[in-house]
Amino acid sequence: MRVVILESAAEMTQVAAKESLERCGLLAPKRGKRLGRLVLGLATGGTPVGVYREWIESFRAGDVSFQSVTSFNLDEYVGLPTSDPRSYHAYMREHLFDHIDIALENTHLPDGCAEDLNEAAANYEWQIEEAGGIDYQILGIGTDGHIGFNEIGSSLASRTRVKTLTQRTRSDNSRYFDSLEGVPRMAITMGIGTIMSARSILLIASGEQKARAIRDAIEGPVTSMVPASVLQLHPDVTIMIDEEASRLLAHRDYYRESEANRIRLHDISESVLERRDS
Ligand code: PGA
C-alpha cells in the first residue's frame, strides 16, 4: 500500500488529478506511448469533485482527451430517476461528463430504478467484464470506512448488488437532500470483489472526519467491519490524503520517508531513460 500525505485538501486534489491522468496515459504522451482503450472506475461524493474540476481544466487546456475512455461508476441510489439532480447520474454529468470529450454511450452507472435490481446488478458486472475489467479505480471512503456503498459487514468477495445504507451514511449524505428522511435507504453498488478486481486503485480522502476510517483502513486488521481495510490485500493501491485525514496514523513518518524514496528512485530512472533517448 502506498500512502501519500499532502499538506492540504487542495494539494491532495491537484496531485491526485495529475497522477491519475498520468497513470492512465491520458496526458499528452512523453515518449510517443499512448494506451489503447482505458476503463476507468469513477466515484461520486464531495471528494472527487475537485479532481474532476482539474481534469476538466486539463481537457480545456488541450492536454488531455477522454475519447478512449470507458467509465463505470461505483454506485447509484435506488429509486432516484437519472433526471433527479441528486442522482449520481446527474452528478456525473454536472461535474464531469458534460465538460469533456468522453462519449456518453461509453459511460455507465448502475440502474437504481430498474424493475429487477438483481438483474441490473448482474448486468452491470457483465458489462464491466465485457469491457475488459477496470484498469484504474478512483475511490472515496465513508466516515464508517465504506468504499462504494459497501457498508459494514459487506462480504469482502461481493459483486455488484443492492445494499442498505447505514444511518451514518444517510446522515453524512443528508447535506445533499432536504432532510434525512429524503435520503434513499438503499443503493446499488459495485461489490468489494468488483473493486478489488480493478488493476490499480487510487483512494482519496481529506479532512479530520475521515481520520478514523483512514487509520482503520491502513493500520487496522482486514475486516468487513471496515470495508476499506480489504485494500491491504490489493497489489496496486495508492491512498492519497491530506494532513487532517492522516492525523491518527501511527506511522506517518515512515509513509513520508517511503514516498520521498519512491520519488527519488523515479527521478533516477527518468534521468536514465532521458539519457538513453538523447
Ligand atoms: P465524500 O464521500 O467524498 O462525500 O466524503 C465519500 C464516500 O462516501 O465514499
Coordinates of C-alpha atoms and ligand atoms in Angstrom, one line a residue:
M1 CA 0.0 0.0 0.0
R2 CA 1.4 3.4 -0.9
V3 CA 0.3 6.1 1.4
V4 CA 0.8 9.7 0.2
I5 CA 0.3 12.5 2.7
L6 CA -0.2 16.0 1.3
E7 CA -0.3 19.3 3.2
S8 CA -3.9 20.3 2.3
A9 CA -7.0 19.1 0.6
A10 CA -6.3 21.4 -2.3
E11 CA -2.8 19.9 -2.8
M12 CA -4.2 16.4 -2.5
T13 CA -6.7 17.2 -5.2
Q14 CA -4.1 18.5 -7.6
V15 CA -1.7 15.7 -7.1
A16 CA -4.4 13.1 -7.4
A17 CA -5.7 14.7 -10.6
K18 CA -2.3 14.9 -12.2
E19 CA -1.2 11.4 -11.1
S20 CA -4.4 9.7 -12.3
L21 CA -4.1 11.3 -15.7
E22 CA -0.5 10.3 -16.0
R23 CA -1.1 6.7 -14.7
C24 CA -3.9 6.3 -17.2
G25 CA -1.9 7.6 -20.1
L26 CA -4.4 10.3 -20.8
L27 CA -1.9 13.2 -20.8
A28 CA 0.0 14.0 -24.0
P29 CA 2.5 11.2 -24.2
K30 CA 6.1 11.9 -23.4
R31 CA 7.7 9.1 -25.4
G32 CA 5.1 8.5 -28.0
K33 CA 3.3 5.9 -25.9
R34 CA -0.4 6.1 -25.6
L35 CA -2.6 3.4 -24.1
G36 CA -5.5 2.0 -26.2
R37 CA -8.9 1.8 -24.6
L38 CA -8.9 2.6 -21.0
V39 CA -11.6 1.5 -18.5
L40 CA -11.9 4.0 -15.6
G41 CA -13.8 3.3 -12.4
L42 CA -15.3 6.6 -11.1
A43 CA -16.6 7.7 -7.7
T44 CA -19.1 10.4 -6.6
G45 CA -19.3 12.4 -3.4
G46 CA -17.7 15.6 -2.3
T47 CA -14.1 14.5 -2.5
P48 CA -13.7 13.7 -6.2
V49 CA -15.4 17.0 -7.4
G50 CA -12.1 18.9 -7.2
V51 CA -10.2 16.1 -9.1
Y52 CA -12.8 16.2 -11.9
R53 CA -12.5 20.0 -12.0
E54 CA -8.8 19.6 -12.5
W55 CA -9.4 17.0 -15.3
I56 CA -11.8 19.4 -17.0
E57 CA -9.2 22.2 -16.8
S58 CA -6.5 19.9 -18.4
F59 CA -9.0 19.0 -21.1
R60 CA -9.8 22.6 -21.8
A61 CA -6.1 23.4 -22.0
G62 CA -5.8 20.7 -24.7
D63 CA -3.5 18.4 -22.5
V64 CA -5.9 15.5 -22.2
S65 CA -8.5 13.6 -24.1
F66 CA -11.1 11.2 -22.8
Q67 CA -12.1 9.8 -26.1
S68 CA -10.5 6.5 -25.4
V69 CA -12.2 6.1 -22.0
T70 CA -15.0 3.8 -21.0
S71 CA -16.2 4.5 -17.5
F72 CA -18.1 2.6 -14.8
N73 CA -19.3 4.4 -11.6
L74 CA -19.2 2.7 -8.3
D75 CA -22.9 3.2 -7.3
E76 CA -26.3 4.8 -7.6
Y77 CA -29.1 5.3 -5.2
V78 CA -32.1 3.0 -5.5
G79 CA -35.3 4.9 -6.6
L80 CA -33.9 8.2 -7.8
P81 CA -34.5 8.7 -11.5
T82 CA -31.5 9.7 -13.6
S83 CA -33.2 13.1 -14.1
D84 CA -33.2 13.8 -10.3
P85 CA -30.4 16.3 -9.6
R86 CA -29.4 14.3 -6.5
S87 CA -28.8 11.1 -8.5
Y88 CA -25.3 10.1 -9.3
H89 CA -26.2 10.0 -13.0
A90 CA -26.9 13.8 -12.7
Y91 CA -23.8 14.3 -10.5
M92 CA -21.5 12.8 -13.2
R93 CA -23.0 14.9 -16.0
E94 CA -22.8 18.1 -13.9
H95 CA -19.2 17.5 -12.5
L96 CA -17.5 15.7 -15.4
F97 CA -19.2 14.2 -18.4
D98 CA -20.8 17.4 -19.8
H99 CA -17.5 19.2 -19.8
I100 CA -15.1 16.7 -21.5
D101 CA -14.9 14.7 -24.7
I102 CA -15.9 11.3 -23.3
A103 CA -18.6 9.6 -25.4
L104 CA -21.7 9.4 -23.2
E105 CA -22.5 5.9 -24.6
N106 CA -19.3 4.7 -23.1
T107 CA -20.2 5.9 -19.6
H108 CA -22.0 3.5 -17.2
L109 CA -23.7 3.8 -13.8
P110 CA -25.8 1.1 -12.1
D111 CA -29.6 1.5 -12.8
G112 CA -31.1 2.3 -9.4
C113 CA -34.6 2.4 -11.0
A114 CA -34.5 -1.0 -12.7
E115 CA -37.7 -3.1 -12.2
D116 CA -35.4 -6.0 -11.4
L117 CA -32.5 -4.6 -9.4
N118 CA -30.8 -8.0 -9.0
E119 CA -30.8 -8.4 -12.8
A120 CA -29.5 -4.9 -13.2
A121 CA -26.7 -5.6 -10.8
A122 CA -25.7 -8.9 -12.6
N123 CA -25.9 -7.0 -15.9
Y124 CA -23.5 -4.3 -14.6
E125 CA -21.0 -6.9 -13.6
W126 CA -21.3 -8.5 -17.1
Q127 CA -20.8 -5.0 -18.8
I128 CA -17.6 -4.4 -16.7
E129 CA -16.3 -7.8 -17.8
E130 CA -17.2 -7.3 -21.4
A131 CA -15.2 -4.0 -21.3
G132 CA -12.2 -6.0 -20.2
G133 CA -12.3 -5.1 -16.5
I134 CA -11.4 -1.8 -14.7
D135 CA -7.9 -0.5 -15.3
Y136 CA -7.9 2.3 -12.8
Q137 CA -10.4 2.8 -10.0
I138 CA -10.9 6.1 -8.1
L139 CA -12.4 5.6 -4.6
G140 CA -13.5 7.8 -1.8
I141 CA -14.0 6.5 1.7
G142 CA -17.0 6.9 4.1
T143 CA -16.6 8.0 7.6
D144 CA -17.6 4.4 8.5
G145 CA -14.9 3.0 6.2
H146 CA -17.2 2.1 3.4
I147 CA -15.9 2.0 -0.2
G148 CA -18.6 2.4 -2.9
F149 CA -21.7 1.8 -0.9
N150 CA -20.2 -1.4 0.7
E151 CA -21.3 -0.8 4.2
I152 CA -20.0 -2.6 7.3
G153 CA -20.4 -6.3 7.1
S154 CA -20.2 -6.4 3.3
S155 CA -18.8 -9.6 2.0
L156 CA -15.2 -9.0 1.0
A157 CA -15.9 -11.1 -2.1
S158 CA -19.2 -9.3 -3.0
R159 CA -20.1 -8.3 -6.6
T160 CA -22.5 -5.6 -7.7
R161 CA -25.7 -5.8 -5.7
V162 CA -28.2 -3.8 -3.6
K163 CA -27.1 -2.6 -0.2
T164 CA -28.9 -1.0 2.6
L165 CA -27.3 2.3 3.7
T166 CA -26.3 2.8 7.3
Q167 CA -27.8 5.6 9.4
R168 CA -24.3 7.2 9.4
T169 CA -24.0 7.2 5.6
R170 CA -27.5 8.5 5.2
S171 CA -26.8 11.2 7.8
D172 CA -23.4 12.1 6.1
N173 CA -25.2 12.4 2.7
S174 CA -28.2 14.3 4.0
R175 CA -26.5 17.5 3.2
Y176 CA -27.5 16.9 -0.4
F177 CA -31.2 16.3 0.5
D178 CA -33.9 18.4 2.1
S179 CA -33.9 16.1 5.2
L180 CA -32.6 12.9 6.5
E181 CA -35.9 11.3 5.7
G182 CA -35.4 12.2 2.0
V183 CA -32.1 10.2 1.7
P184 CA -32.7 6.9 -0.1
R185 CA -32.3 3.9 2.1
M186 CA -30.7 1.6 -0.4
A187 CA -28.2 1.8 -3.2
I188 CA -26.9 -0.5 -6.0
T189 CA -23.1 -0.7 -5.7
M190 CA -20.2 -2.5 -7.1
G191 CA -19.1 -5.1 -4.6
I192 CA -15.9 -5.3 -2.8
G193 CA -14.8 -8.1 -5.0
T194 CA -15.6 -5.9 -8.1
I195 CA -13.5 -3.1 -6.7
M196 CA -10.6 -5.5 -5.8
S197 CA -10.6 -6.8 -9.4
A198 CA -9.5 -3.3 -10.7
R199 CA -5.9 -3.4 -11.8
S200 CA -5.0 -0.2 -10.0
I201 CA -6.8 1.8 -7.3
L202 CA -6.5 5.4 -6.0
L203 CA -8.3 6.2 -2.8
I204 CA -8.6 9.9 -1.9
A205 CA -9.7 11.4 1.4
S206 CA -9.4 14.7 3.2
G207 CA -10.5 16.2 6.5
E208 CA -10.5 15.3 10.1
Q209 CA -13.8 13.5 9.8
K210 CA -12.0 10.8 7.7
A211 CA -9.1 10.3 10.1
R212 CA -10.5 7.4 11.9
A213 CA -11.6 5.5 8.8
I214 CA -8.2 6.1 7.2
R215 CA -6.4 4.8 10.3
D216 CA -8.6 1.7 10.5
A217 CA -8.2 1.1 6.7
I218 CA -4.5 1.4 6.6
E219 CA -3.3 0.2 10.0
G220 CA -6.2 -1.9 11.4
P221 CA -6.9 -5.5 10.7
V222 CA -8.6 -6.6 7.5
T223 CA -12.2 -6.8 8.4
S224 CA -15.6 -6.4 6.8
M225 CA -16.4 -4.0 9.7
V226 CA -14.1 -1.6 7.9
P227 CA -14.6 -2.5 4.2
A228 CA -11.7 -0.2 3.0
S229 CA -9.3 -2.3 5.0
V230 CA -9.5 -5.0 2.3
L231 CA -7.4 -2.8 0.1
Q232 CA -4.4 -4.0 2.2
L233 CA -4.8 -7.2 0.1
H234 CA -4.6 -5.4 -3.3
P235 CA -1.2 -5.3 -5.1
D236 CA -1.5 -1.8 -6.5
V237 CA -3.3 0.7 -4.2
T238 CA -2.4 4.4 -3.6
I239 CA -4.0 6.2 -0.7
M240 CA -3.8 9.9 -1.0
I241 CA -4.8 12.0 1.9
D242 CA -4.3 15.4 3.5
E243 CA -2.7 16.2 6.9
E244 CA -6.0 16.2 8.7
A245 CA -7.1 12.8 7.4
S246 CA -3.6 11.4 8.3
R247 CA -3.8 12.6 11.9
L248 CA -4.5 9.3 13.6
L249 CA -1.9 7.2 11.6
A250 CA 0.8 5.8 13.9
H251 CA 3.4 5.5 11.1
R252 CA 3.2 8.9 9.3
D253 CA 6.9 9.5 9.3
Y254 CA 7.5 6.1 7.7
Y255 CA 5.0 6.7 4.9
R256 CA 6.6 10.1 4.2
E257 CA 10.1 8.6 4.0
S258 CA 8.9 5.8 1.7
E259 CA 7.2 8.3 -0.6
A260 CA 10.3 10.5 -0.7
N261 CA 12.4 7.4 -1.6
R262 CA 9.9 6.4 -4.3
I263 CA 10.2 9.9 -5.9
R264 CA 14.0 9.7 -5.7
L265 CA 14.0 6.4 -7.4
H266 CA 11.5 7.6 -10.0
D267 CA 13.7 10.6 -10.8
I268 CA 16.8 8.5 -11.2
S269 CA 15.1 6.1 -13.6
E270 CA 13.6 9.1 -15.6
S271 CA 17.1 10.6 -16.0
V272 CA 18.5 7.2 -17.1
L273 CA 15.7 7.0 -19.8
E274 CA 16.3 10.6 -20.9
R275 CA 20.0 9.9 -21.3
R276 CA 19.2 6.8 -23.3
D277 CA 16.7 8.6 -25.5
S278 CA 19.0 11.5 -26.3
Ligands
PGA1 P1 -17.4 12.1 0.3 O1 -17.9 10.6 0.3 O2 -16.4 12.2 -0.7 O3 -18.6 12.9 0.1 O4 -16.9 12.3 1.7 C1 -17.0 9.6 0.3 C2 -17.8 8.2 0.3 O5 -18.8 8.1 0.9 O6 -17.3 7.3 -0.4

